[in-house]
CSV table of C-alpha atoms in Angstrom, one decimal:
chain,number,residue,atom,x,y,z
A,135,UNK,CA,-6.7,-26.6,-22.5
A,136,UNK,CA,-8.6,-24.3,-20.0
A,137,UNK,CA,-5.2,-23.6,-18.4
A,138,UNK,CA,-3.6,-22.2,-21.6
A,139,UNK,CA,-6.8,-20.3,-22.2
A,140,UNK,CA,-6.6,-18.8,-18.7
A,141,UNK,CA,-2.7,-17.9,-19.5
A,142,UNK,CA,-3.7,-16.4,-23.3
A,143,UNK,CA,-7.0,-13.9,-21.3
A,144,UNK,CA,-4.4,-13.1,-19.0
A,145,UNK,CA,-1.6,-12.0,-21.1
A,146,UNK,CA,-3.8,-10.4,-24.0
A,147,UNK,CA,-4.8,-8.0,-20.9
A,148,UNK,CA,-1.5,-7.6,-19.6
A,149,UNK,CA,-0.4,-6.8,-23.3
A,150,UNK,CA,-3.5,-4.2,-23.8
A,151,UNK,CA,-2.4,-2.5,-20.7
A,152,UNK,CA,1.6,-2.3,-21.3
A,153,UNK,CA,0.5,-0.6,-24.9
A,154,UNK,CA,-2.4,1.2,-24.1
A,155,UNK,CA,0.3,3.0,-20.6
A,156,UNK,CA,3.6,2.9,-23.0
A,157,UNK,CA,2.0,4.7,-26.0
A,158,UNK,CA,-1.7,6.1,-25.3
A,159,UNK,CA,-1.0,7.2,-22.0
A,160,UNK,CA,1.9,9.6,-22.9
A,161,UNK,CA,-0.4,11.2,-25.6
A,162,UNK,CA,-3.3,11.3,-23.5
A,163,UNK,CA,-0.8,13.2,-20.6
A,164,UNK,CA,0.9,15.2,-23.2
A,165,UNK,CA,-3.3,16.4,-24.8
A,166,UNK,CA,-4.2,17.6,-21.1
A,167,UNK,CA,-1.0,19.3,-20.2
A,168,UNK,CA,0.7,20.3,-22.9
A,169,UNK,CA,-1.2,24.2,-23.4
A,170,UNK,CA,-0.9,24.9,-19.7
A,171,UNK,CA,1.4,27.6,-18.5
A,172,UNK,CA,3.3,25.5,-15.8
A,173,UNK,CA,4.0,22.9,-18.9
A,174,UNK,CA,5.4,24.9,-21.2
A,175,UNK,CA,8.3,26.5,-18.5
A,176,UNK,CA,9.3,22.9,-17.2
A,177,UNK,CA,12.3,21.3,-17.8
A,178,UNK,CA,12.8,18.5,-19.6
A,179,UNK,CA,13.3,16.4,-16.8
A,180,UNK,CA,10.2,17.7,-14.4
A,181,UNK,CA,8.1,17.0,-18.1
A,182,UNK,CA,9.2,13.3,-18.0
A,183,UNK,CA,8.2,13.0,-14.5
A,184,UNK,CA,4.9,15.0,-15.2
A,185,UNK,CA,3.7,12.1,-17.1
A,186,UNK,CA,5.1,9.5,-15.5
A,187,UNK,CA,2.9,10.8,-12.8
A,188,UNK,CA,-0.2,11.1,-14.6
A,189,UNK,CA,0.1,7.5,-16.0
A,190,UNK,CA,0.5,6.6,-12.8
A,191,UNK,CA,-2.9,8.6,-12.0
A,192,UNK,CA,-5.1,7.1,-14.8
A,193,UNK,CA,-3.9,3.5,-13.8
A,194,UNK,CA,-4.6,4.4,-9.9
A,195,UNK,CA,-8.1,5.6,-10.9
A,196,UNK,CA,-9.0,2.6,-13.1
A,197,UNK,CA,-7.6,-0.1,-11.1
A,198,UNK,CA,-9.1,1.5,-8.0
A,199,UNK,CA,-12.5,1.8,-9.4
A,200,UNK,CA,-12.2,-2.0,-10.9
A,201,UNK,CA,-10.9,-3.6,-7.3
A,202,UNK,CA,-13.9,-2.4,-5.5
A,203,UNK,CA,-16.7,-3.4,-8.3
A,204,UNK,CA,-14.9,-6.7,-8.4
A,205,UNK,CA,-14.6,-7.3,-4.5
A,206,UNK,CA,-18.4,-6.2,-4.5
A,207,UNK,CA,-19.7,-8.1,-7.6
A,208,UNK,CA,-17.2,-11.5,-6.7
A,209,UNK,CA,-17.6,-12.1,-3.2
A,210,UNK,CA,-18.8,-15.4,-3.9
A,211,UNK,CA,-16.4,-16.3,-6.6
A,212,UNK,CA,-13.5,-14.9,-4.2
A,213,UNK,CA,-14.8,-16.7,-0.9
A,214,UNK,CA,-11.6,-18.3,-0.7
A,215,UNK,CA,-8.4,-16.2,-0.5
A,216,UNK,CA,-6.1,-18.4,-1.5
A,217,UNK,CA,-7.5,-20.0,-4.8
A,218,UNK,CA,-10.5,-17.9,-5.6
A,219,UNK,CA,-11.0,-18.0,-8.9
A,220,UNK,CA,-12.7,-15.1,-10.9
A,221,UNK,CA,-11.7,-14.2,-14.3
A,222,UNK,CA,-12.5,-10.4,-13.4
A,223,UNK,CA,-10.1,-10.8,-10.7
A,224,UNK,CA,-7.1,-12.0,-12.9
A,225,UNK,CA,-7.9,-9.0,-15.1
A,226,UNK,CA,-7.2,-6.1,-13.0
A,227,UNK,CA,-4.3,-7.8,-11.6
A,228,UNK,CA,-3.4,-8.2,-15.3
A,229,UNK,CA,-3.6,-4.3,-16.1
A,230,UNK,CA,-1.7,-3.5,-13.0
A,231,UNK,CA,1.2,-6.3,-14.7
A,232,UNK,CA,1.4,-4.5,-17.9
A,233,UNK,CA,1.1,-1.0,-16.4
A,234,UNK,CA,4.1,-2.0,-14.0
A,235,UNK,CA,6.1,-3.5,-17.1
A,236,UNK,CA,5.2,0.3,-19.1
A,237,UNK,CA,6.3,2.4,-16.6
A,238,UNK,CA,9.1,-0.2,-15.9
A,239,UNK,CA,10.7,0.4,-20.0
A,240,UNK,CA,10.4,3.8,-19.3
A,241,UNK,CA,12.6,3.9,-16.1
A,242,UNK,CA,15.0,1.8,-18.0
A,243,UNK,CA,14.7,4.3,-21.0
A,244,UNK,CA,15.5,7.3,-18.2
A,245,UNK,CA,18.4,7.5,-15.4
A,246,UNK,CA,18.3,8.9,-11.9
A,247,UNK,CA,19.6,12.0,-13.2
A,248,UNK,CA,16.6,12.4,-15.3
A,249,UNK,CA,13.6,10.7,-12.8
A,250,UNK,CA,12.4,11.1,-9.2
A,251,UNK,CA,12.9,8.3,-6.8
A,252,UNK,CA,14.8,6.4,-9.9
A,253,UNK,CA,16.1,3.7,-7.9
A,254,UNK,CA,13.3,2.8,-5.4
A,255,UNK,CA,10.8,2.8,-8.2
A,256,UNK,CA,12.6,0.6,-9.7
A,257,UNK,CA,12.7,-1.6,-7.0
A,258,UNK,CA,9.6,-1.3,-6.0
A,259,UNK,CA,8.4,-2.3,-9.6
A,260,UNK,CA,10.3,-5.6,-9.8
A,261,UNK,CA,9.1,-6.8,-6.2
A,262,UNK,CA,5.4,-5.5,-7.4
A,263,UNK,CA,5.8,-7.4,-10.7
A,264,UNK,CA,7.3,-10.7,-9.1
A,265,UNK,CA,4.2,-11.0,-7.2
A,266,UNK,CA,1.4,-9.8,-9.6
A,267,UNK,CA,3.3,-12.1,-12.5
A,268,UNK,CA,2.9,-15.5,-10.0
A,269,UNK,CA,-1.0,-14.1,-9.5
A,270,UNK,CA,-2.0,-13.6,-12.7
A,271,UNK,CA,0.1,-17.2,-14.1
A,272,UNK,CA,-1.1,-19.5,-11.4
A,273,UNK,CA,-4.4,-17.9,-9.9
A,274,UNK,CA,-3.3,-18.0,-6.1
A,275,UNK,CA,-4.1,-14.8,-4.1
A,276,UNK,CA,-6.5,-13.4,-6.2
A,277,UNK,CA,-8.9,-12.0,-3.2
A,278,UNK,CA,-5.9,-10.6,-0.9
A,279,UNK,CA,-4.3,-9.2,-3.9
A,280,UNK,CA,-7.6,-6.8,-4.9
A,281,UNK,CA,-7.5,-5.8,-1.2
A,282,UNK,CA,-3.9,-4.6,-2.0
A,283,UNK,CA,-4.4,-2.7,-4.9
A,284,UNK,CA,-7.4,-0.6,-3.5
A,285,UNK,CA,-3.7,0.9,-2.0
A,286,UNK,CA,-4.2,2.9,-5.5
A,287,UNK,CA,-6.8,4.9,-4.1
A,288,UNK,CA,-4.0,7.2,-2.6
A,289,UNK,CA,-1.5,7.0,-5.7
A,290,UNK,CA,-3.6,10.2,-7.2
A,291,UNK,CA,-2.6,12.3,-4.1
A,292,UNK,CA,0.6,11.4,-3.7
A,293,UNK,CA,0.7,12.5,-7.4
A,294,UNK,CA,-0.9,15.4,-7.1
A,295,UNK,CA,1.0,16.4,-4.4
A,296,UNK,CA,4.5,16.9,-6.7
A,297,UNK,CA,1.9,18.3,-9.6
A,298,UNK,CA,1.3,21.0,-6.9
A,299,UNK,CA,4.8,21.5,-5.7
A,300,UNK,CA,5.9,22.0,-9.5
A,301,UNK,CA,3.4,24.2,-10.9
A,302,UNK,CA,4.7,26.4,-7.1
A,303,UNK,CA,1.1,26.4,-5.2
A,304,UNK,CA,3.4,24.5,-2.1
A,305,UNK,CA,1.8,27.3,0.0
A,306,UNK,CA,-2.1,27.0,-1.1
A,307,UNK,CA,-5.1,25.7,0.5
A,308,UNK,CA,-5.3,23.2,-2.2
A,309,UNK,CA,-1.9,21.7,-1.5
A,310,UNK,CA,-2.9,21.4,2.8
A,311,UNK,CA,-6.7,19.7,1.6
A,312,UNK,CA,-4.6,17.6,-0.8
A,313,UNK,CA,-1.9,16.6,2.1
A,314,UNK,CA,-4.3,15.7,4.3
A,315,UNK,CA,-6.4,13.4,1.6
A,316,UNK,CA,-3.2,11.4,0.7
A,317,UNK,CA,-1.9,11.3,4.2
A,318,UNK,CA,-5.5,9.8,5.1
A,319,UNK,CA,-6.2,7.7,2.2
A,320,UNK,CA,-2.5,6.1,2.4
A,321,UNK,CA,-3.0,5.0,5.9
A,322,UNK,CA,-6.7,3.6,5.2
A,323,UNK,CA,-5.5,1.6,2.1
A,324,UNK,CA,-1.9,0.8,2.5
A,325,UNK,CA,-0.7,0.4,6.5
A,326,UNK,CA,-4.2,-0.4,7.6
A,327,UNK,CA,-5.1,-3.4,5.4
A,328,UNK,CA,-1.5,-5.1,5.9
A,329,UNK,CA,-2.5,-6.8,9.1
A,330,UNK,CA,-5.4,-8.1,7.6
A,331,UNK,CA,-3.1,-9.8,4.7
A,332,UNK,CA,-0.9,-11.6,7.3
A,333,UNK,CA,-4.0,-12.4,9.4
A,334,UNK,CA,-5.5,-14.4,6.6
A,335,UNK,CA,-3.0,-16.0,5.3
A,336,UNK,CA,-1.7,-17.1,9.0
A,337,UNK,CA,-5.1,-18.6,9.6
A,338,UNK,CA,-5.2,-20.6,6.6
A,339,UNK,CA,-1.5,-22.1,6.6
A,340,UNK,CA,-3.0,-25.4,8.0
A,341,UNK,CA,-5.4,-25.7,5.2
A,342,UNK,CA,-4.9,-27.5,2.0
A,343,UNK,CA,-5.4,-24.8,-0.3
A,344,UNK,CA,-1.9,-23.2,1.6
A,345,UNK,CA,-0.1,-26.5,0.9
A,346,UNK,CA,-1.4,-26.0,-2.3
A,347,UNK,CA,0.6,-22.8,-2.9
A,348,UNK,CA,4.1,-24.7,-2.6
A,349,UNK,CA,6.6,-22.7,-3.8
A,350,UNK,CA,3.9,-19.8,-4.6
A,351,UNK,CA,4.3,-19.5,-0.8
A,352,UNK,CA,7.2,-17.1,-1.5
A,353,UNK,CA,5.2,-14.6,-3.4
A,354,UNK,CA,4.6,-13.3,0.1
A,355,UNK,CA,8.5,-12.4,0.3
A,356,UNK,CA,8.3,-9.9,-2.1
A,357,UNK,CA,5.0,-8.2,-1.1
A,358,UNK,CA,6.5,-7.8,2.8
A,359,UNK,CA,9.2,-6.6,1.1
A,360,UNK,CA,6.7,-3.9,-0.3
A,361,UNK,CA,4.9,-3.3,3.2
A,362,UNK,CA,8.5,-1.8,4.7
A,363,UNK,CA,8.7,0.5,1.7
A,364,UNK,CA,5.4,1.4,2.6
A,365,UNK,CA,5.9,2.0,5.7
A,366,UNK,CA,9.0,3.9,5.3
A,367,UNK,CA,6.8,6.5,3.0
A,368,UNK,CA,4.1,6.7,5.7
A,369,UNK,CA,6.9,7.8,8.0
A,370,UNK,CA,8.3,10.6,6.1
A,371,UNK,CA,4.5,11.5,5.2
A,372,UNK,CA,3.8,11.5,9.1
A,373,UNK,CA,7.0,13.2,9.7
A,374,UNK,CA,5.7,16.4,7.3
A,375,UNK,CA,2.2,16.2,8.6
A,376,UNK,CA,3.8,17.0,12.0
A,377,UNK,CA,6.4,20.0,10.9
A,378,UNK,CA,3.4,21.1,8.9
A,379,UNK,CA,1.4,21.2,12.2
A,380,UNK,CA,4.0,22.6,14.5
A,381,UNK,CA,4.4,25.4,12.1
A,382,UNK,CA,0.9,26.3,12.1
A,383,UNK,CA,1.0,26.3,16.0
A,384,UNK,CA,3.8,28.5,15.8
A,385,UNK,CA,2.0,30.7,13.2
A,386,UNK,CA,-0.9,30.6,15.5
A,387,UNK,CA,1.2,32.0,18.4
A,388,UNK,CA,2.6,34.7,17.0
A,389,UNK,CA,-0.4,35.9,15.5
A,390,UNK,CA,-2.0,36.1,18.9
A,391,UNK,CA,1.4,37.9,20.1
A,392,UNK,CA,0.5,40.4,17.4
A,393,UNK,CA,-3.1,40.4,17.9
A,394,UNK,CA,-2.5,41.0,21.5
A,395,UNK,CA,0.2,43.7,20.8
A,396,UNK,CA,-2.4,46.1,18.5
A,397,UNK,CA,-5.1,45.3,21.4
A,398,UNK,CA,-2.7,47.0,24.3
């Protein structure tokens, strides 16, 4: 009986979060940035992606903000990372489940003609949604999968980042403060907490509660799966950072050539 209770919370929140991202969160997107300039001279496509973004953004925000009140508030609840058990916990991984499955219909409703990144969002959404489903079904890795999803906290960035690039302020300060942000944010919440993941589950695969997992054990497949996409983002983010830098150096040169040049 408490088992199908704990499925019924679990999917009533997953539910909530797939209606409130496929319906409310195009109208809220469409209400912010619908009178702006930039809006109105997109194409179709770039306006599809525009709120695809900002969906993205208001389920970063929120889930963000949850993880860290829930790591905080839980600790005791979540003391072990394998079967910590705190209905909190199961929620947020819950909203992150229907959010995925939202933004999942819409890719299906869309091509790659008509969608950024069409193909390795959608594979990134079905290895994201194999694990979180397992989570928020069974209860296993509720404490390691909060740490993941703090990785959120550099989704608005990256977001903003293309919001920048589209409305064409590539070349303003904004855009460099913004680089920088996601850049930092993305290493501090995706690439730096995956040791720690591996770590604890490594340390624990003598215990009971690992041969408790089972099967579950596979669940970490998928999410390793995830850290190479995420790494393979970091690198092209690095990769920028550094022509972004050389060019400044460059730019820094021949200004002093210049500077020098008026001086004689």
């Amino acid at each position: 009986m408490a088992y199908s209770a704990y499925i019924y919370n679990n999917a009533l929140v997953a539910l909530t979060s797939f209606v409130f991202f496929y319906s409310a969160g195009k109208k809220i997107s469409l209400m912010v940035t619908q009178s702006t300039k930039s809006y109105a001279s997109m194409s179709k496509k770039t306006k599809m992606e525009f709120h695809f973004r900002n969906n993205s953004t208001i389920h970063a925000v929120l889930v963000t903000a949850l993880c860290i009140f829930v790591l905080i508030w839980d600790r005791k609840e979540l003391s072990d990372p394998l079967w910590g058990v705190s209905w909190k916990a199961e929620a947020v991984t819950a909203i992150t489940l229907g959010y995925l499955l939202a933004d999942f219909v819409y890719l299906l409703r869309s091509n790659s003609s008509t969608t950024d990144a069409y193909w390795s969002s959608m594979c990134h959404h079905l290895l994201t949604m194999s694990v979180y489903l397992n989570i928020t079904v069974f209860g296993c890795f509720s404490y390691i999968s909060l740490i993941r999803l703090t990785a959120e906290m550099s989704t608005p960035f990256v977001n903003m980042r293309w919001v920048l690039d589209v409305c064409g302020m590539k070349l303003s300060k904004f855009f460099v403060y913004n680089g920088w942000l996601m850049v930092l944010t993305f290493f501090c919440c995706r690439i730096l907490v995956m040791p720690y993941g591996y770590y604890v589950v490594l340390i624990l695969r003598h215990t009971e509660g690992f041969r408790r997992l089972g099967v579950l054990a596979l669940c970490m497949l998928p999410a390793a799966l995830i850290d190479l996409m995420n790494l393979y983002w970091f690198s092209r983010m690095i990769k920028g950072l550094l022509k972004y830098l050389d060019l400044q150096k460059k730019m820094g040169k021949s200004n002093g050539i210049v500077t020098n040049g008026k001086a004689d």
